[in-house]
Amino acid sequence: MPTLRSLSLTGLATVAITAAAALSTPAAAQTKTVYIGMNGGTMEKTYTEHVFPAFEKATGIKVVVVPGTSSDILAKLQAQKDNPQMHVVFLDDGLMYRAIGMGLCQKMEPSPVLDQVYPSARLKGDMAVGVNMGMTGLAYNKAMFEANGWAPPTSWMDLADAKYKGKIVVQSAASSSFGLHAFLMYNRIKGGSETNVDPGFTTWRKTIGPNVLEYIPSSAKIAEMVQTNEAAIFPLTPTGVGTLKAKGIPVEYVQPKEGSVVLMVGQCVVAKNPDNEAAQKLAAYLLSPEAQLAALQYGAQIPSNTTVKPPADVAEDMNRFQGYMKTAIPVDWDVINEKRPEWNQRWNKEIER
């Protein structure tokens, strides 16, 4: 979705006004501060410059970011469990399920915006809610495909097509959600499930394995490997593809016919946080159409709120994305988190050896 990095700013002049109207409360006797844990860099910049100001103006509540990766934020939550310093946190979906399981989150209070998000974004009875959405499908090297006269891939099983021998790149399932998602979808095709991964482990090396050039720890090398024509197909998200295309790298996204895998950043209100009223108010605002439109326009954050009206220049991309969501499959993160150490050992021993 390449145009999400260069979105029209039309209409944002009214966002703060709309948000203020929705959030207006009697003047607070004193200024409050709430702390939110989230990724630094682009996400922090987007929210601090373009999302939080309208909330702060309308409520008198100051929002301060505690930056870090999802793993960093989860570690802080665990360390502060008995005396939390953060009010709201953003975590990748897999780690969010761990946080919920450890009792670090509390249920979001009912609000109209909860009924506007994708059903798959509401986690464990609203103990957490997806704040932006994505999915792992397949991406391919368009230049290589055109040069060889290949039709675009359509299925996860294209990873096992012999004509791509030595041209498949897969992120390691032991270190990457993308690689894990690819493995789990292959396992499902072979008759398995999150509770039975034997079909995947016993057949991957004989089917997909011979085609794999390299198992990479993350997606960082993909741009280079496409440009050097080493990589033909690899797991990736539509937004990841959009980022590469914006840099002039010839890639395209396809939604496998078996479905993609839901990939989201979730938010939860921290259990026992210092000011639950303010925390719940911020969490609800971050799901609002106003907040999510600003995050979309300034930070390419794909809305979880289905009522967001995208600007005309990205409406086609958003419609396509919403179509992908219809066949995006949630995986069972409770089982995954329990079994992941065992799977990692098997992956390293049976697949990457």
Coordinates of C-alpha atoms in Angstrom, one line a residue:
M1 CA 0.0 0.0 0.0
P2 CA 2.6 2.6 -1.1
T3 CA 0.5 5.7 -1.0
L4 CA -0.1 5.4 2.8
R5 CA 3.3 7.1 3.3
S6 CA 2.2 10.1 1.3
L7 CA -1.4 10.7 2.3
S8 CA -3.5 13.7 1.8
L9 CA -3.8 15.9 4.8
T10 CA -7.2 17.3 3.7
G11 CA -9.7 17.3 6.4
L12 CA -7.4 17.1 9.4
A13 CA -8.1 20.7 10.3
T14 CA -11.5 19.5 11.6
V15 CA -10.2 16.4 13.4
A16 CA -9.2 18.2 16.5
I17 CA -12.5 20.1 16.7
T18 CA -14.5 16.8 16.2
A19 CA -12.4 15.0 18.8
A20 CA -12.7 17.9 21.3
A21 CA -16.5 17.8 20.9
A22 CA -16.5 14.1 21.6
L23 CA -14.3 14.3 24.6
S24 CA -15.2 17.6 26.2
T25 CA -15.6 17.4 29.9
P26 CA -15.9 20.1 32.6
A27 CA -12.5 21.8 33.2
A28 CA -10.3 19.6 35.3
A29 CA -9.1 21.0 38.6
Q30 CA -5.6 19.9 37.8
T31 CA -3.7 18.6 34.9
K32 CA -3.3 14.8 34.9
T33 CA -0.6 12.8 33.1
V34 CA -1.0 9.4 31.7
Y35 CA 1.8 7.2 30.4
I36 CA 1.5 5.0 27.4
G37 CA 4.1 2.3 26.4
M38 CA 4.6 1.9 22.6
N39 CA 7.2 1.6 19.9
G40 CA 9.5 4.5 19.5
G41 CA 10.5 6.0 16.2
T42 CA 7.8 6.6 13.6
M43 CA 4.9 5.4 15.8
E44 CA 5.8 7.6 18.7
K45 CA 6.3 10.6 16.4
T46 CA 2.9 10.0 14.7
Y47 CA 1.0 9.8 17.9
T48 CA 2.8 12.5 19.9
E49 CA 2.5 15.0 17.0
H50 CA -0.8 14.2 15.4
V51 CA -3.0 12.0 17.7
F52 CA -2.5 12.9 21.3
P53 CA -2.8 16.8 21.0
A54 CA -6.5 16.7 20.3
F55 CA -7.1 14.4 23.2
E56 CA -4.9 16.6 25.5
K57 CA -6.7 19.8 24.4
A58 CA -10.2 18.3 25.0
T59 CA -9.5 16.6 28.3
G60 CA -6.6 18.5 30.0
I61 CA -4.8 15.1 30.3
K62 CA -1.2 15.1 29.3
V63 CA 0.0 12.0 27.4
V64 CA 3.6 10.9 27.8
V65 CA 5.1 8.0 25.7
V66 CA 7.3 5.4 27.3
P67 CA 9.1 4.2 24.2
G68 CA 10.4 0.6 23.5
T69 CA 9.8 -2.5 21.6
S70 CA 6.9 -4.8 22.5
S71 CA 9.3 -7.0 24.4
D72 CA 10.7 -4.0 26.3
I73 CA 7.2 -2.7 27.3
L74 CA 6.1 -6.2 28.4
A75 CA 9.3 -6.5 30.6
K76 CA 8.5 -3.1 32.2
L77 CA 4.9 -4.2 32.8
Q78 CA 6.1 -7.4 34.5
A79 CA 8.6 -5.5 36.7
Q80 CA 5.9 -3.0 37.7
K81 CA 3.1 -5.5 38.2
D82 CA 2.5 -4.6 41.8
N83 CA 2.9 -0.8 41.3
P84 CA 2.4 0.0 37.6
Q85 CA 3.6 3.3 36.2
M86 CA 2.0 3.0 32.8
H87 CA -1.7 3.5 32.1
V88 CA -2.0 2.0 28.6
V89 CA 0.3 -0.1 26.5
F90 CA 0.6 -1.1 22.8
L91 CA 1.9 -4.6 22.2
D92 CA 2.2 -6.9 19.2
D93 CA -0.7 -9.3 19.3
G94 CA 1.3 -12.4 20.4
L95 CA 2.9 -10.6 23.4
M96 CA -0.5 -9.0 24.2
Y97 CA -1.9 -12.4 24.8
R98 CA 1.0 -13.1 27.1
A99 CA 0.3 -9.9 29.0
I100 CA -3.4 -10.8 29.4
G101 CA -2.4 -14.3 30.6
M102 CA -0.1 -12.8 33.2
G103 CA -2.9 -10.6 34.6
L104 CA -1.3 -7.3 33.4
C105 CA -4.3 -6.0 31.5
Q106 CA -7.8 -5.1 32.5
K107 CA -11.0 -5.1 30.4
M108 CA -11.8 -2.0 28.4
E109 CA -15.0 -0.4 29.5
P110 CA -17.9 -0.6 27.0
S111 CA -18.1 2.3 24.5
P112 CA -19.5 2.9 21.1
V113 CA -16.1 2.6 19.4
L114 CA -15.7 -1.0 20.6
D115 CA -18.7 -1.9 18.4
Q116 CA -17.0 -0.3 15.4
V117 CA -13.7 -2.3 15.3
Y118 CA -13.2 -5.5 13.5
P119 CA -14.5 -8.5 15.5
S120 CA -11.1 -10.1 15.3
A121 CA -9.5 -7.0 16.9
R122 CA -11.4 -7.6 20.2
L123 CA -9.2 -9.9 22.2
K124 CA -10.2 -12.1 25.1
G125 CA -13.5 -10.4 25.9
D126 CA -12.1 -6.9 25.4
M127 CA -9.1 -7.4 27.7
A128 CA -7.2 -5.8 24.8
V129 CA -8.3 -4.4 21.4
G130 CA -6.4 -4.0 18.2
V131 CA -5.5 -0.4 17.6
N132 CA -4.1 -1.0 14.1
M133 CA -4.4 -3.9 11.8
G134 CA -2.4 -6.0 9.3
M135 CA -2.0 -9.5 8.0
T136 CA 0.8 -11.8 6.8
G137 CA 0.4 -13.0 3.3
L138 CA 2.8 -13.5 0.4
A139 CA 4.9 -11.0 -1.5
Y140 CA 6.7 -11.6 -4.7
N141 CA 9.5 -10.1 -6.8
K142 CA 7.5 -8.6 -9.7
A143 CA 10.6 -8.0 -11.9
M144 CA 11.7 -11.6 -11.6
F145 CA 8.3 -13.0 -12.2
E146 CA 7.8 -10.9 -15.3
A147 CA 11.3 -11.8 -16.6
N148 CA 10.5 -15.5 -16.2
G149 CA 6.9 -15.3 -17.5
W150 CA 5.5 -16.6 -14.2
A151 CA 2.0 -15.8 -13.1
P152 CA 1.7 -14.2 -9.6
P153 CA 1.5 -16.7 -6.7
T154 CA -2.0 -17.5 -5.3
S155 CA -1.4 -20.0 -2.5
W156 CA 0.9 -20.7 0.5
M157 CA 1.7 -23.9 -1.4
D158 CA 3.4 -21.9 -4.1
L159 CA 6.3 -21.9 -1.7
A160 CA 6.7 -25.6 -2.5
D161 CA 6.6 -25.1 -6.3
A162 CA 9.8 -26.6 -7.8
K163 CA 10.3 -23.8 -10.3
Y164 CA 11.2 -21.5 -7.4
K165 CA 14.0 -23.8 -6.2
G166 CA 16.6 -21.7 -4.4
K167 CA 14.5 -18.6 -4.7
I168 CA 12.2 -18.8 -1.6
V169 CA 13.1 -16.7 1.4
V170 CA 11.4 -17.3 4.7
Q171 CA 11.9 -15.5 8.0
S172 CA 12.8 -17.9 10.8
A173 CA 9.7 -19.1 12.6
A174 CA 11.8 -19.1 15.8
S175 CA 12.4 -15.4 15.7
S176 CA 9.7 -13.8 13.4
S177 CA 5.9 -13.7 13.3
F178 CA 6.1 -13.7 9.5
G179 CA 7.9 -17.0 9.4
L180 CA 5.7 -18.5 12.1
H181 CA 2.6 -17.4 10.3
A182 CA 3.8 -19.0 7.1
F183 CA 4.6 -22.3 8.9
L184 CA 1.2 -22.3 10.7
M185 CA -0.7 -21.8 7.4
Y186 CA 1.3 -24.6 5.7
N187 CA 0.6 -26.8 8.7
R188 CA -3.1 -26.1 8.4
I189 CA -3.1 -27.0 4.7
K190 CA -1.4 -30.3 5.7
G191 CA -4.2 -31.0 8.2
G192 CA -2.7 -29.6 11.3
S193 CA -3.6 -26.9 13.8
E194 CA -2.0 -24.9 16.5
T195 CA -2.6 -27.9 18.8
N196 CA -1.0 -30.3 16.3
V197 CA 2.0 -29.0 14.4
D198 CA 3.4 -32.5 13.5
P199 CA 2.0 -32.3 9.9
G200 CA 4.0 -29.2 9.3
F201 CA 7.2 -30.3 10.9
T202 CA 7.2 -33.7 9.2
T203 CA 6.7 -32.5 5.7
W204 CA 8.1 -28.9 5.4
R205 CA 11.7 -30.1 4.7
K206 CA 10.6 -32.3 1.9
T207 CA 8.2 -29.8 0.2
I208 CA 9.2 -26.2 0.9
G209 CA 12.6 -26.9 2.3
P210 CA 14.4 -27.6 -1.1
N211 CA 13.2 -24.3 -2.4
V212 CA 14.4 -22.1 0.5
L213 CA 17.6 -20.1 -0.3
E214 CA 17.9 -18.8 3.3
Y215 CA 16.0 -18.6 6.6
I216 CA 16.5 -15.0 7.7
P217 CA 16.0 -13.7 11.3
S218 CA 13.9 -10.7 10.2
S219 CA 12.6 -9.0 7.1
A220 CA 15.5 -6.5 7.1
K221 CA 17.4 -8.3 4.2
I222 CA 14.4 -8.6 1.9
A223 CA 14.9 -5.3 0.0
E224 CA 18.5 -6.3 -0.8
M225 CA 17.6 -9.8 -1.8
V226 CA 14.9 -8.6 -4.2
Q227 CA 17.2 -6.2 -5.8
T228 CA 19.9 -8.9 -6.3
N229 CA 17.2 -11.3 -7.6
E230 CA 17.9 -13.8 -4.9
A231 CA 14.3 -13.7 -3.5
A232 CA 11.2 -14.6 -5.6
I233 CA 8.6 -15.1 -2.9
F234 CA 8.5 -14.4 0.8
P235 CA 6.0 -13.8 3.6
L236 CA 5.2 -10.1 4.2
T237 CA 2.3 -7.7 5.0
P238 CA 0.6 -5.3 2.6
T239 CA 2.1 -2.3 4.4
G240 CA 5.5 -3.9 4.4
V241 CA 5.2 -4.3 0.6
G242 CA 4.0 -0.7 0.4
T243 CA 7.1 0.5 2.2
L244 CA 9.4 -1.4 -0.2
K245 CA 7.5 -0.1 -3.3
A246 CA 7.8 3.4 -2.0
K247 CA 11.6 2.9 -2.2
G248 CA 11.3 1.7 -5.8
I249 CA 11.7 -2.0 -5.0
P250 CA 9.6 -4.1 -7.5
V251 CA 7.4 -6.1 -5.2
E252 CA 3.7 -6.9 -5.0
Y253 CA 1.4 -8.4 -2.3
V254 CA -1.0 -11.3 -2.8
Q255 CA -3.7 -12.6 -0.5
P256 CA -3.3 -16.4 -0.5
K257 CA -6.5 -18.3 -1.4
E258 CA -6.3 -20.1 1.9
G259 CA -6.3 -16.7 3.7
S260 CA -3.7 -14.5 5.4
V261 CA -2.9 -14.4 9.1
V262 CA -4.2 -11.5 11.2
L263 CA -1.3 -9.4 12.5
M264 CA -2.1 -6.4 14.8
V265 CA -0.8 -4.1 17.4
G266 CA -3.2 -4.2 20.4
Q267 CA -3.7 -1.8 23.2
C268 CA -4.7 -2.7 26.8
V269 CA -5.5 -0.7 29.8
V270 CA -2.9 -1.7 32.5
A271 CA -4.3 -3.5 35.5
K272 CA -4.0 -1.5 38.7
N273 CA -2.9 1.6 36.9
P274 CA -2.7 4.8 38.8
D275 CA -5.7 6.5 37.2
N276 CA -8.1 4.1 35.6
E277 CA -10.6 6.8 34.5
A278 CA -8.0 8.7 32.5
A279 CA -6.6 5.4 31.1
Q280 CA -10.0 4.2 29.9
K281 CA -10.7 7.6 28.4
L282 CA -7.4 7.5 26.4
A283 CA -7.9 3.9 25.3
A284 CA -11.4 4.7 24.0
Y285 CA -10.2 7.8 22.2
L286 CA -7.4 5.8 20.4
L287 CA -10.1 3.6 18.8
S288 CA -12.1 6.6 17.7
P289 CA -12.5 7.4 14.0
E290 CA -10.8 10.8 14.5
A291 CA -7.7 9.3 16.2
Q292 CA -7.4 6.5 13.7
L293 CA -7.8 8.8 10.7
A294 CA -4.9 10.9 12.0
A295 CA -2.8 7.8 12.6
L296 CA -3.6 6.6 9.1
Q297 CA -2.8 9.9 7.4
Y298 CA 0.4 10.7 9.2
G299 CA 1.8 7.3 10.1
A300 CA 0.3 4.7 7.7
Q301 CA -1.4 3.0 10.7
I302 CA -4.2 0.8 9.3
P303 CA -7.4 1.5 11.2
S304 CA -9.1 -1.2 13.3
N305 CA -12.2 1.0 13.4
T306 CA -14.2 0.1 10.4
T307 CA -16.0 3.4 10.2
V308 CA -12.9 5.4 9.3
K309 CA -13.4 7.2 6.0
P310 CA -10.0 7.2 4.2
P311 CA -8.9 10.2 2.0
A312 CA -9.7 9.7 -1.7
D313 CA -6.1 9.1 -2.6
V314 CA -5.9 5.9 -0.5
A315 CA -9.6 4.8 -0.6
E316 CA -8.8 2.1 -3.2
D317 CA -6.0 0.8 -1.1
M318 CA -8.1 0.7 2.0
N319 CA -11.0 -1.0 0.2
R320 CA -8.5 -3.7 -1.0
F321 CA -7.2 -4.1 2.6
Q322 CA -10.7 -4.5 4.0
G323 CA -11.2 -7.2 1.4
Y324 CA -8.1 -9.0 2.7
M325 CA -9.5 -8.8 6.2
K326 CA -12.5 -10.9 5.2
T327 CA -10.3 -13.9 4.7
A328 CA -7.6 -13.1 7.4
I329 CA -7.4 -15.8 10.0
P330 CA -6.6 -15.3 13.7
V331 CA -4.3 -17.8 15.2
D332 CA -4.5 -19.2 18.7
W333 CA -1.8 -17.2 20.5
D334 CA -2.6 -18.9 23.9
V335 CA -1.5 -22.2 22.5
I336 CA 1.4 -20.6 20.5
N337 CA 2.8 -18.8 23.6
E338 CA 2.6 -22.1 25.6
K339 CA 4.2 -24.2 22.9
R340 CA 6.6 -21.7 21.3
P341 CA 9.8 -22.7 23.1
E342 CA 9.2 -26.3 22.1
W343 CA 8.4 -25.3 18.5
N344 CA 11.6 -23.1 18.3
Q345 CA 13.7 -26.1 19.3
R346 CA 12.0 -28.3 16.7
W347 CA 12.4 -25.6 14.1
N348 CA 16.1 -25.1 14.7
K349 CA 16.7 -28.9 14.8
E350 CA 14.4 -30.1 12.1
I351 CA 14.0 -27.2 9.6
E352 CA 17.0 -24.9 9.7
R353 CA 19.7 -27.4 10.5

